[in-house]
Every structure is written in structure tokens, then in C-alpha cells.
Amino acid sequence: MTVVVAPSQREEAFARYVVPEIEVLLRVARSITGSSADAEDVVQDTLIRAYRGIDRFDGAHPRAWLLTILRNAQRNRVRRRRPTLLADPDGVEIALTSVPSDDDTADQATRGAFDAAVRAAFAALPEAARLTVELVDVDGLTCNEAAAVLGGAP
């Protein structure tokens, strides 16, 4: 059953629940997509979907609701772009990066290599772990908000 909502009520609800979260949506989208242009596109898709669905939103946890929409919009964008992969009969090998020993850490830090090692270790994390670190430590989301973005319970 779809509830018919007057346009003015829809606009009020959108302004109340969605507009304050746009900056968070952009930060999360940049983390997920790795590109400002792609982030803006996925946020635009999110805003359109949120506007269309605002009459079905109960008003509880707007950030989690919007982040779920964002996550689903990004998944759909990735699916549309994904090329058809050929079967690899040999399987996939994962290259592991080595972690510097404690003796080397001080020398590498002074030469700037420490940052490169951290970036490499971060890139070697499984995608879910990497996204969790980005969402919580870089974007400043709470653990519940990050869980909502990644598909867990809010």
C-alpha cells in the first residue's frame, strides 16, 4: 500500500531528513568510489531515490536509511559497469606484501617509506576491512553507520 503524500509534505520531509546528511553522503561516496565525480553521481542517484521514497520513510535513523540507499545505488552502478569475466582455470593468486621488521621501521619512517608501507598494507586489506577503516577512521562515521553502509544491521 502506497501512501499518497502532498508535494509540500514530501519537500518538508526531504529538507528535514535528507538535506542535513548530504555532506556525510558525499564523504562516504568518495570513500567507496575513490573518485569525486563518481561520488557526486552516486549521491545524486541516492538523493533521487530518497526523494521518491521519502513518503515511505518512518523518520527513524535517516542517516542509516540514506547510507543504505547509497550503498545499493553504488552496487547497481558497479554491476552495470562490470565486464563479463572469463573463467580462469588456474584460479586467482593473491600477492601478499611484506611488513617491515621493527629494526627497519625507524629508517623507513625517516625516509618517507613508512607512509608507503602503511598505504600498501591498507590496500592489501580485504575490501570490507578497508571500507570499515575508511568509514570510521577517515570519514568519522559511527560503527553503526558504517555497518549500515556495508550492509550490516544499523
mmCIF file of N, CA and C in Angstrom, residues 8-149:
data_model
loop_
_atom_site.group_PDB
_atom_site.id
_atom_site.type_symbol
_atom_site.label_atom_id
_atom_site.label_comp_id
_atom_site.label_asym_id
_atom_site.label_seq_id
_atom_site.Cartn_x
_atom_site.Cartn_y
_atom_site.Cartn_z
ATOM 1 N N SER A 8 4.141 19.306 -0.825
ATOM 2 C CA SER A 8 4.740 20.158 0.203
ATOM 3 C C SER A 8 5.239 19.327 1.384
ATOM 4 N N GLN A 9 4.510 18.268 1.747
ATOM 5 C CA GLN A 9 4.953 17.393 2.829
ATOM 6 C C GLN A 9 6.204 16.621 2.427
ATOM 7 N N ARG A 10 6.242 16.188 1.181
ATOM 8 C CA ARG A 10 7.406 15.462 0.681
ATOM 9 C C ARG A 10 8.633 16.372 0.743
ATOM 10 N N GLU A 11 8.483 17.609 0.301
ATOM 11 C CA GLU A 11 9.606 18.552 0.307
ATOM 12 C C GLU A 11 10.053 18.880 1.726
ATOM 13 N N GLU A 12 9.099 19.006 2.651
ATOM 14 C CA GLU A 12 9.446 19.271 4.053
ATOM 15 C C GLU A 12 10.217 18.089 4.641
ATOM 16 N N ALA A 13 9.735 16.887 4.383
ATOM 17 C CA ALA A 13 10.409 15.696 4.904
ATOM 18 C C ALA A 13 11.802 15.560 4.296
ATOM 19 N N PHE A 14 11.931 15.838 3.004
ATOM 20 C CA PHE A 14 13.229 15.767 2.341
ATOM 21 C C PHE A 14 14.191 16.778 2.966
ATOM 22 N N ALA A 15 13.704 18.005 3.169
ATOM 23 C CA ALA A 15 14.548 19.041 3.775
ATOM 24 C C ALA A 15 14.928 18.688 5.208
ATOM 25 N N ARG A 16 14.037 18.042 5.915
ATOM 26 C CA ARG A 16 14.294 17.711 7.317
ATOM 27 C C ARG A 16 15.248 16.529 7.479
ATOM 28 N N TYR A 17 15.038 15.472 6.698
ATOM 29 C CA TYR A 17 15.788 14.239 6.909
ATOM 30 C C TYR A 17 16.975 14.050 5.969
ATOM 31 N N VAL A 18 16.891 14.544 4.754
ATOM 32 C CA VAL A 18 17.891 14.227 3.740
ATOM 33 C C VAL A 18 18.942 15.323 3.599
ATOM 34 N N VAL A 19 18.510 16.558 3.458
ATOM 35 C CA VAL A 19 19.442 17.652 3.185
ATOM 36 C C VAL A 19 20.562 17.745 4.226
ATOM 37 N N PRO A 20 20.285 17.598 5.535
ATOM 38 C CA PRO A 20 21.384 17.676 6.514
ATOM 39 C C PRO A 20 22.441 16.579 6.372
ATOM 40 N N GLU A 21 22.127 15.507 5.666
ATOM 41 C CA GLU A 21 23.047 14.371 5.543
ATOM 42 C C GLU A 21 23.845 14.372 4.244
ATOM 43 N N ILE A 22 23.676 15.369 3.410
ATOM 44 C CA ILE A 22 24.332 15.369 2.098
ATOM 45 C C ILE A 22 25.856 15.346 2.218
ATOM 46 N N GLU A 23 26.425 16.107 3.138
ATOM 47 C CA GLU A 23 27.889 16.112 3.301
ATOM 48 C C GLU A 23 28.414 14.739 3.713
ATOM 49 N N VAL A 24 27.701 14.057 4.606
ATOM 50 C CA VAL A 24 28.104 12.707 5.016
ATOM 51 C C VAL A 24 28.016 11.768 3.823
ATOM 52 N N LEU A 25 26.932 11.884 3.047
ATOM 53 C CA LEU A 25 26.783 11.045 1.859
ATOM 54 C C LEU A 25 27.949 11.250 0.898
ATOM 55 N N LEU A 26 28.349 12.498 0.692
ATOM 56 C CA LEU A 26 29.477 12.775 -0.211
ATOM 57 C C LEU A 26 30.775 12.173 0.313
ATOM 58 N N ARG A 27 31.038 12.307 1.619
ATOM 59 C CA ARG A 27 32.269 11.731 2.191
ATOM 60 C C ARG A 27 32.287 10.220 2.031
ATOM 61 N N VAL A 28 31.165 9.580 2.342
ATOM 62 C CA VAL A 28 31.098 8.118 2.241
ATOM 63 C C VAL A 28 31.221 7.690 0.783
ATOM 64 N N ALA A 29 30.552 8.405 -0.105
ATOM 65 C CA ALA A 29 30.610 8.056 -1.529
ATOM 66 C C ALA A 29 32.028 8.204 -2.067
ATOM 67 N N ARG A 30 32.754 9.226 -1.625
ATOM 68 C CA ARG A 30 34.153 9.371 -2.063
ATOM 69 C C ARG A 30 34.997 8.206 -1.576
ATOM 70 N N SER A 31 34.719 7.744 -0.363
ATOM 71 C CA SER A 31 35.459 6.590 0.169
ATOM 72 C C SER A 31 35.165 5.327 -0.621
ATOM 73 N N ILE A 32 33.921 5.154 -0.960
ATOM 74 C CA ILE A 32 33.514 3.930 -1.656
ATOM 75 C C ILE A 32 33.961 3.935 -3.110
ATOM 76 N N THR A 33 33.806 5.078 -3.791
ATOM 77 C CA THR A 33 34.092 5.128 -5.225
ATOM 78 C C THR A 33 35.537 5.470 -5.532
ATOM 79 N N GLY A 34 36.187 6.241 -4.652
ATOM 80 C CA GLY A 34 37.555 6.665 -4.906
ATOM 81 C C GLY A 34 37.661 7.803 -5.903
ATOM 82 N N SER A 35 36.537 8.388 -6.275
ATOM 83 C CA SER A 35 36.525 9.448 -7.275
ATOM 84 C C SER A 35 35.465 10.475 -6.908
ATOM 85 N N SER A 36 35.818 11.741 -6.966
ATOM 86 C CA SER A 36 34.844 12.789 -6.651
ATOM 87 C C SER A 36 33.693 12.808 -7.647
ATOM 88 N N ALA A 37 34.001 12.631 -8.916
ATOM 89 C CA ALA A 37 32.948 12.650 -9.933
ATOM 90 C C ALA A 37 31.983 11.487 -9.746
ATOM 91 N N ASP A 38 32.515 10.288 -9.520
ATOM 92 C CA ASP A 38 31.658 9.126 -9.286
ATOM 93 C C ASP A 38 30.870 9.287 -7.986
ATOM 94 N N ALA A 39 31.507 9.881 -6.978
ATOM 95 C CA ALA A 39 30.825 10.112 -5.704
ATOM 96 C C ALA A 39 29.629 11.037 -5.893
ATOM 97 N N GLU A 40 29.821 12.096 -6.660
ATOM 98 C CA GLU A 40 28.715 13.022 -6.909
ATOM 99 C C GLU A 40 27.584 12.331 -7.665
ATOM 100 N N ASP A 41 27.935 11.471 -8.614
ATOM 101 C CA ASP A 41 26.912 10.738 -9.369
ATOM 102 C C ASP A 41 26.117 9.802 -8.466
ATOM 103 N N VAL A 42 26.804 9.058 -7.608
ATOM 104 C CA VAL A 42 26.097 8.109 -6.748
ATOM 105 C C VAL A 42 25.272 8.846 -5.693
ATOM 106 N N VAL A 43 25.752 9.990 -5.230
ATOM 107 C CA VAL A 43 24.955 10.785 -4.283
ATOM 108 C C VAL A 43 23.722 11.341 -4.986
ATOM 109 N N GLN A 44 23.879 11.770 -6.211
ATOM 110 C CA GLN A 44 22.723 12.251 -6.963
ATOM 111 C C GLN A 44 21.681 11.131 -7.110
ATOM 112 N N ASP A 45 22.121 9.942 -7.468
ATOM 113 C CA ASP A 45 21.210 8.800 -7.550
ATOM 114 C C ASP A 45 20.532 8.551 -6.198
ATOM 115 N N THR A 46 21.304 8.661 -5.133
ATOM 116 C CA THR A 46 20.772 8.453 -3.785
ATOM 117 C C THR A 46 19.707 9.490 -3.456
ATOM 118 N N LEU A 47 19.980 10.744 -3.772
ATOM 119 C CA LEU A 47 19.024 11.806 -3.472
ATOM 120 C C LEU A 47 17.730 11.628 -4.257
ATOM 121 N N ILE A 48 17.838 11.219 -5.489
ATOM 122 C CA ILE A 48 16.638 10.985 -6.301
ATOM 123 C C ILE A 48 15.814 9.848 -5.706
ATOM 124 N N ARG A 49 16.486 8.759 -5.342
ATOM 125 C CA ARG A 49 15.774 7.624 -4.754
ATOM 126 C C ARG A 49 15.169 7.988 -3.403
ATOM 127 N N ALA A 50 15.895 8.770 -2.623
ATOM 128 C CA ALA A 50 15.373 9.194 -1.320
ATOM 129 C C ALA A 50 14.146 10.085 -1.503
ATOM 130 N N TYR A 51 14.187 10.984 -2.461
ATOM 131 C CA TYR A 51 13.045 11.856 -2.705
ATOM 132 C C TYR A 51 11.827 11.035 -3.126
ATOM 133 N N ARG A 52 12.043 10.068 -3.987
ATOM 134 C CA ARG A 52 10.929 9.214 -4.436
ATOM 135 C C ARG A 52 10.368 8.364 -3.303
ATOM 136 N N GLY A 53 11.217 7.989 -2.351
ATOM 137 C CA GLY A 53 10.780 7.093 -1.287
ATOM 138 C C GLY A 53 10.531 7.751 0.050
ATOM 139 N N ILE A 54 10.636 9.072 0.125
ATOM 140 C CA ILE A 54 10.524 9.763 1.412
ATOM 141 C C ILE A 54 9.154 9.552 2.057
ATOM 142 N N ASP A 55 8.116 9.344 1.267
ATOM 143 C CA ASP A 55 6.786 9.145 1.843
ATOM 144 C C ASP A 55 6.655 7.786 2.531
ATOM 145 N N ARG A 56 7.566 6.874 2.261
ATOM 146 C CA ARG A 56 7.556 5.570 2.925
ATOM 147 C C ARG A 56 8.553 5.506 4.088
ATOM 148 N N PHE A 57 9.314 6.568 4.294
ATOM 149 C CA PHE A 57 10.308 6.605 5.366
ATOM 150 C C PHE A 57 9.628 6.969 6.675
ATOM 151 N N ASP A 58 9.940 6.229 7.744
ATOM 152 C CA ASP A 58 9.266 6.430 9.030
ATOM 153 C C ASP A 58 9.897 7.526 9.891
ATOM 154 N N GLY A 59 11.010 8.093 9.464
ATOM 155 C CA GLY A 59 11.641 9.175 10.218
ATOM 156 C C GLY A 59 12.691 8.710 11.213
ATOM 157 N N ALA A 60 12.810 7.423 11.422
ATOM 158 C CA ALA A 60 13.809 6.895 12.356
ATOM 159 C C ALA A 60 15.115 6.618 11.610
ATOM 160 N N HIS A 61 16.209 7.065 12.136
ATOM 161 C CA HIS A 61 17.554 6.809 11.621
ATOM 162 C C HIS A 61 17.729 7.222 10.148
ATOM 163 N N PRO A 62 17.576 8.505 9.858
ATOM 164 C CA PRO A 62 17.692 8.933 8.456
ATOM 165 C C PRO A 62 19.065 8.662 7.853
ATOM 166 N N ARG A 63 20.127 8.787 8.637
ATOM 167 C CA ARG A 63 21.465 8.555 8.083
ATOM 168 C C ARG A 63 21.632 7.099 7.652
ATOM 169 N N ALA A 64 21.202 6.184 8.486
ATOM 170 C CA ALA A 64 21.301 4.763 8.131
ATOM 171 C C ALA A 64 20.458 4.461 6.894
ATOM 172 N N TRP A 65 19.267 5.048 6.816
ATOM 173 C CA TRP A 65 18.392 4.855 5.662
ATOM 174 C C TRP A 65 19.066 5.361 4.392
ATOM 175 N N LEU A 66 19.644 6.567 4.462
ATOM 176 C CA LEU A 66 20.295 7.153 3.290
ATOM 177 C C LEU A 66 21.559 6.388 2.904
ATOM 178 N N LEU A 67 22.317 5.947 3.883
ATOM 179 C CA LEU A 67 23.534 5.196 3.576
ATOM 180 C C LEU A 67 23.207 3.844 2.946
ATOM 181 N N THR A 68 22.089 3.263 3.334
ATOM 182 C CA THR A 68 21.660 2.020 2.695
ATOM 183 C C THR A 68 21.291 2.275 1.242
ATOM 184 N N ILE A 69 20.577 3.357 0.995
ATOM 185 C CA ILE A 69 20.240 3.730 -0.385
ATOM 186 C C ILE A 69 21.520 3.968 -1.183
ATOM 187 N N LEU A 70 22.470 4.683 -0.584
ATOM 188 C CA LEU A 70 23.743 4.971 -1.252
ATOM 189 C C LEU A 70 24.480 3.685 -1.597
ATOM 190 N N ARG A 71 24.557 2.781 -0.630
ATOM 191 C CA ARG A 71 25.246 1.509 -0.864
ATOM 192 C C ARG A 71 24.597 0.740 -2.013
ATOM 193 N N ASN A 72 23.284 0.680 -2.020
ATOM 194 C CA ASN A 72 22.589 -0.037 -3.083
ATOM 195 C C ASN A 72 22.754 0.653 -4.434
ATOM 196 N N ALA A 73 22.745 1.973 -4.446
ATOM 197 C CA ALA A 73 22.952 2.713 -5.693
ATOM 198 C C ALA A 73 24.351 2.431 -6.247
ATOM 199 N N GLN A 74 25.354 2.400 -5.370
ATOM 200 C CA GLN A 74 26.717 2.112 -5.815
ATOM 201 C C GLN A 74 26.829 0.685 -6.324
ATOM 202 N N ARG A 75 26.207 -0.252 -5.641
ATOM 203 C CA ARG A 75 26.236 -1.643 -6.105
ATOM 204 C C ARG A 75 25.640 -1.756 -7.507
ATOM 205 N N ASN A 76 24.538 -1.078 -7.715
ATOM 206 C CA ASN A 76 23.908 -1.112 -9.039
ATOM 207 C C ASN A 76 24.813 -0.489 -10.096
ATOM 208 N N ARG A 77 25.494 0.601 -9.763
ATOM 209 C CA ARG A 77 26.406 1.243 -10.711
ATOM 210 C C ARG A 77 27.560 0.303 -11.055
ATOM 211 N N VAL A 78 28.103 -0.388 -10.059
ATOM 212 C CA VAL A 78 29.220 -1.309 -10.294
ATOM 213 C C VAL A 78 28.760 -2.479 -11.152
ATOM 214 N N ARG A 79 27.579 -3.007 -10.883
ATOM 215 C CA ARG A 79 27.054 -4.118 -11.678
ATOM 216 C C ARG A 79 26.898 -3.735 -13.142
ATOM 217 N N ARG A 80 26.410 -2.520 -13.378
ATOM 218 C CA ARG A 80 26.219 -2.081 -14.765
ATOM 219 C C ARG A 80 27.545 -1.909 -15.487
ATOM 220 N N ARG A 81 28.584 -1.541 -14.763
ATOM 221 C CA ARG A 81 29.896 -1.300 -15.379
ATOM 222 C C ARG A 81 30.760 -2.549 -15.478
ATOM 223 N N ARG A 82 30.449 -3.564 -14.694
ATOM 224 C CA ARG A 82 31.300 -4.742 -14.591
ATOM 225 C C ARG A 82 31.346 -5.497 -15.922
ATOM 226 N N PRO A 83 32.537 -5.715 -16.442
ATOM 227 C CA PRO A 83 32.634 -6.514 -17.664
ATOM 228 C C PRO A 83 32.412 -7.993 -17.347
ATOM 229 N N THR A 84 32.065 -8.736 -18.338
ATOM 230 C CA THR A 84 31.919 -10.176 -18.165
ATOM 231 C C THR A 84 33.316 -10.776 -18.039
ATOM 232 N N LEU A 85 33.540 -11.502 -16.968
ATOM 233 C CA LEU A 85 34.854 -12.076 -16.719
ATOM 234 C C LEU A 85 34.948 -13.465 -17.327
ATOM 235 N N LEU A 86 36.108 -13.781 -17.837
ATOM 236 C CA LEU A 86 36.367 -15.119 -18.361
ATOM 237 C C LEU A 86 36.777 -16.019 -17.206
ATOM 238 N N ALA A 87 36.406 -17.256 -17.279
ATOM 239 C CA ALA A 87 36.782 -18.211 -16.241
ATOM 240 C C ALA A 87 38.291 -18.421 -16.289
ATOM 241 N N ASP A 88 38.931 -18.396 -15.120
ATOM 242 C CA ASP A 88 40.366 -18.608 -15.013
ATOM 243 C C ASP A 88 40.595 -20.021 -14.484
ATOM 244 N N PRO A 89 41.014 -20.938 -15.336
ATOM 245 C CA PRO A 89 41.162 -22.329 -14.891
ATOM 246 C C PRO A 89 42.254 -22.509 -13.840
ATOM 247 N N ASP A 90 43.200 -21.575 -13.767
ATOM 248 C CA ASP A 90 44.290 -21.701 -12.805
ATOM 249 C C ASP A 90 43.954 -21.089 -11.453
ATOM 250 N N GLY A 91 42.853 -20.393 -11.350
ATOM 251 C CA GLY A 91 42.489 -19.737 -10.097
ATOM 252 C C GLY A 91 43.173 -18.384 -9.991
ATOM 253 N N VAL A 92 42.936 -17.721 -8.896
ATOM 254 C CA VAL A 92 43.478 -16.383 -8.675
ATOM 255 C C VAL A 92 44.499 -16.452 -7.556
ATOM 256 N N GLU A 93 45.638 -15.843 -7.775
ATOM 257 C CA GLU A 93 46.662 -15.786 -6.740
ATOM 258 C C GLU A 93 46.641 -14.406 -6.107
ATOM 259 N N ILE A 94 46.786 -14.350 -4.809
ATOM 260 C CA ILE A 94 46.805 -13.088 -4.096
ATOM 261 C C ILE A 94 48.234 -12.810 -3.668
ATOM 262 N N ALA A 95 48.733 -11.651 -4.051
ATOM 263 C CA ALA A 95 50.089 -11.273 -3.667
ATOM 264 C C ALA A 95 50.043 -10.629 -2.293
ATOM 265 N N LEU A 96 50.824 -11.113 -1.381
ATOM 266 C CA LEU A 96 50.897 -10.547 -0.044
ATOM 267 C C LEU A 96 52.092 -9.616 0.035
ATOM 268 N N THR A 97 51.890 -8.491 0.677
ATOM 269 C CA THR A 97 53.002 -7.562 0.856
ATOM 270 C C THR A 97 53.692 -7.894 2.161
ATOM 271 N N SER A 98 54.982 -7.688 2.194
ATOM 272 C CA SER A 98 55.719 -7.971 3.418
ATOM 273 C C SER A 98 55.666 -6.760 4.336
ATOM 274 N N VAL A 99 55.647 -7.013 5.621
ATOM 275 C CA VAL A 99 55.637 -5.958 6.620
ATOM 276 C C VAL A 99 57.067 -5.772 7.096
ATOM 277 N N PRO A 100 57.528 -4.519 7.177
ATOM 278 C CA PRO A 100 58.907 -4.301 7.608
ATOM 279 C C PRO A 100 59.116 -4.736 9.055
ATOM 280 N N SER A 101 60.317 -5.173 9.350
ATOM 281 C CA SER A 101 60.636 -5.562 10.725
ATOM 282 C C SER A 101 60.764 -4.312 11.577
ATOM 283 N N ASP A 102 60.788 -4.493 12.915
ATOM 284 C CA ASP A 102 60.878 -3.356 13.822
ATOM 285 C C ASP A 102 62.159 -2.562 13.611
ATOM 286 N N ASP A 103 63.258 -3.237 13.246
ATOM 287 C CA ASP A 103 64.526 -2.554 13.039
ATOM 288 C C ASP A 103 64.454 -1.599 11.849
ATOM 289 N N ASP A 104 63.709 -2.008 10.829
ATOM 290 C CA ASP A 104 63.619 -1.207 9.618
ATOM 291 C C ASP A 104 62.618 -0.065 9.735
ATOM 292 N N THR A 105 61.689 -0.132 10.682
ATOM 293 C CA THR A 105 60.600 0.830 10.748
ATOM 294 C C THR A 105 61.102 2.258 10.934
ATOM 295 N N ALA A 106 62.024 2.482 11.839
ATOM 296 C CA ALA A 106 62.521 3.832 12.093
ATOM 297 C C ALA A 106 63.205 4.408 10.861
ATOM 298 N N ASP A 107 64.039 3.611 10.197
ATOM 299 C CA ASP A 107 64.709 4.078 8.986
ATOM 300 C C ASP A 107 63.708 4.403 7.886
ATOM 301 N N GLN A 108 62.708 3.555 7.714
ATOM 302 C CA GLN A 108 61.716 3.779 6.667
ATOM 303 C C GLN A 108 60.882 5.014 6.960
ATOM 304 N N ALA A 109 60.582 5.241 8.238
ATOM 305 C CA ALA A 109 59.780 6.408 8.592
ATOM 306 C C ALA A 109 60.530 7.686 8.277
ATOM 307 N N THR A 110 61.821 7.697 8.525
ATOM 308 C CA THR A 110 62.597 8.905 8.254
ATOM 309 C C THR A 110 62.756 9.156 6.766
ATOM 310 N N ARG A 111 62.701 8.134 5.970
ATOM 311 C CA ARG A 111 62.833 8.292 4.521
ATOM 312 C C ARG A 111 61.488 8.443 3.827
ATOM 313 N N GLY A 112 60.398 8.414 4.585
ATOM 314 C CA GLY A 112 59.083 8.547 3.974
ATOM 315 C C GLY A 112 58.512 7.244 3.469
ATOM 316 N N ALA A 113 59.265 6.166 3.604
ATOM 317 C CA ALA A 113 58.791 4.877 3.126
ATOM 318 C C ALA A 113 57.739 4.290 4.059
ATOM 319 N N PHE A 114 57.727 4.771 5.301
ATOM 320 C CA PHE A 114 56.739 4.279 6.251
ATOM 321 C C PHE A 114 55.320 4.525 5.725
ATOM 322 N N ASP A 115 55.096 5.728 5.201
ATOM 323 C CA ASP A 115 53.774 6.047 4.654
ATOM 324 C C ASP A 115 53.419 5.111 3.506
ATOM 325 N N ALA A 116 54.381 4.820 2.677
ATOM 326 C CA ALA A 116 54.132 3.915 1.556
ATOM 327 C C ALA A 116 53.800 2.512 2.061
ATOM 328 N N ALA A 117 54.490 2.077 3.123
ATOM 329 C CA ALA A 117 54.218 0.750 3.684
ATOM 330 C C ALA A 117 52.816 0.693 4.291
ATOM 331 N N VAL A 118 52.406 1.769 4.949
ATOM 332 C CA VAL A 118 51.062 1.813 5.521
ATOM 333 C C VAL A 118 50.025 1.792 4.415
ATOM 334 N N ARG A 119 50.252 2.572 3.356
ATOM 335 C CA ARG A 119 49.320 2.578 2.226
ATOM 336 C C ARG A 119 49.237 1.193 1.583
ATOM 337 N N ALA A 120 50.363 0.539 1.451
ATOM 338 C CA ALA A 120 50.374 -0.795 0.842
ATOM 339 C C ALA A 120 49.641 -1.800 1.730
ATOM 340 N N ALA A 121 49.880 -1.741 3.041
ATOM 341 C CA ALA A 121 49.195 -2.645 3.963
ATOM 342 C C ALA A 121 47.699 -2.379 3.961
ATOM 343 N N PHE A 122 47.329 -1.107 3.916
ATOM 344 C CA PHE A 122 45.923 -0.726 3.869
ATOM 345 C C PHE A 122 45.268 -1.258 2.592
ATOM 346 N N ALA A 123 45.969 -1.124 1.476
ATOM 347 C CA ALA A 123 45.443 -1.604 0.191
ATOM 348 C C ALA A 123 45.338 -3.128 0.172
ATOM 349 N N ALA A 124 46.171 -3.816 0.952
ATOM 350 C CA ALA A 124 46.152 -5.282 0.979
ATOM 351 C C ALA A 124 45.036 -5.845 1.853
ATOM 352 N N LEU A 125 44.404 -4.982 2.646
ATOM 353 C CA LEU A 125 43.299 -5.457 3.483
ATOM 354 C C LEU A 125 42.148 -5.937 2.612
ATOM 355 N N PRO A 126 41.374 -6.872 3.108
ATOM 356 C CA PRO A 126 40.151 -7.245 2.385
ATOM 357 C C PRO A 126 39.254 -6.015 2.253
ATOM 358 N N GLU A 127 38.461 -5.978 1.205
ATOM 359 C CA GLU A 127 37.658 -4.785 0.910
ATOM 360 C C GLU A 127 36.782 -4.363 2.085
ATOM 361 N N ALA A 128 36.132 -5.290 2.749
ATOM 362 C CA ALA A 128 35.243 -4.941 3.859
ATOM 363 C C ALA A 128 36.015 -4.268 4.990
ATOM 364 N N ALA A 129 37.201 -4.781 5.307
ATOM 365 C CA ALA A 129 38.019 -4.186 6.367
ATOM 366 C C ALA A 129 38.510 -2.805 5.959
ATOM 367 N N ARG A 130 38.936 -2.666 4.710
ATOM 368 C CA ARG A 130 39.422 -1.378 4.221
ATOM 369 C C ARG A 130 38.305 -0.339 4.253
ATOM 370 N N LEU A 131 37.114 -0.710 3.793
ATOM 371 C CA LEU A 131 35.988 0.222 3.807
ATOM 372 C C LEU A 131 35.592 0.589 5.230
ATOM 373 N N THR A 132 35.656 -0.375 6.142
ATOM 374 C CA THR A 132 35.322 -0.095 7.537
ATOM 375 C C THR A 132 36.283 0.936 8.119
ATOM 376 N N VAL A 133 37.573 0.756 7.894
ATOM 377 C CA VAL A 133 38.562 1.716 8.390
ATOM 378 C C VAL A 133 38.313 3.093 7.780
ATOM 379 N N GLU A 134 38.062 3.149 6.486
ATOM 380 C CA GLU A 134 37.805 4.431 5.835
ATOM 381 C C GLU A 134 36.576 5.114 6.415
ATOM 382 N N LEU A 135 35.499 4.370 6.560
ATOM 383 C CA LEU A 135 34.250 4.958 7.028
ATOM 384 C C LEU A 135 34.340 5.447 8.464
ATOM 385 N N VAL A 136 34.985 4.660 9.338
ATOM 386 C CA VAL A 136 35.043 5.020 10.751
ATOM 387 C C VAL A 136 36.183 5.990 11.040
ATOM 388 N N ASP A 137 37.401 5.675 10.597
ATOM 389 C CA ASP A 137 38.555 6.483 10.965
ATOM 390 C C ASP A 137 38.777 7.698 10.069
ATOM 391 N N VAL A 138 38.433 7.592 8.803
ATOM 392 C CA VAL A 138 38.663 8.705 7.883
ATOM 393 C C VAL A 138 37.427 9.588 7.777
ATOM 394 N N ASP A 139 36.247 8.965 7.570
ATOM 395 C CA ASP A 139 35.026 9.735 7.356
ATOM 396 C C ASP A 139 34.306 10.100 8.650
ATOM 397 N N GLY A 140 34.701 9.490 9.759
ATOM 398 C CA GLY A 140 34.126 9.859 11.041
ATOM 399 C C GLY A 140 32.747 9.299 11.326
ATOM 400 N N LEU A 141 32.358 8.230 10.630
ATOM 401 C CA LEU A 141 31.063 7.619 10.911
ATOM 402 C C LEU A 141 31.157 6.789 12.189
ATOM 403 N N THR A 142 30.010 6.577 12.806
ATOM 404 C CA THR A 142 29.984 5.674 13.952
ATOM 405 C C THR A 142 30.045 4.244 13.426
ATOM 406 N N CYS A 143 30.288 3.316 14.317
ATOM 407 C CA CYS A 143 30.338 1.907 13.890
ATOM 408 C C CYS A 143 28.993 1.467 13.340
ATOM 409 N N ASN A 144 27.893 1.929 13.953
ATOM 410 C CA ASN A 144 26.564 1.566 13.460
ATOM 411 C C ASN A 144 26.322 2.122 12.060
ATOM 412 N N GLU A 145 26.749 3.358 11.808
ATOM 413 C CA GLU A 145 26.572 3.948 10.495
ATOM 414 C C GLU A 145 27.419 3.209 9.459
ATOM 415 N N ALA A 146 28.638 2.853 9.830
ATOM 416 C CA ALA A 146 29.493 2.094 8.911
ATOM 417 C C ALA A 146 28.878 0.732 8.617
ATOM 418 N N ALA A 147 28.307 0.105 9.642
ATOM 419 C CA ALA A 147 27.646 -1.186 9.432
ATOM 420 C C ALA A 147 26.473 -1.048 8.480
ATOM 421 N N ALA A 148 25.740 0.045 8.584
ATOM 422 C CA ALA A 148 24.613 0.267 7.676
ATOM 423 C C ALA A 148 25.100 0.434 6.239
ATOM 424 N N VAL A 149 26.214 1.147 6.062
ATOM 425 C CA VAL A 149 26.768 1.337 4.723
ATOM 426 C C VAL A 149 27.225 0.006 4.142
#
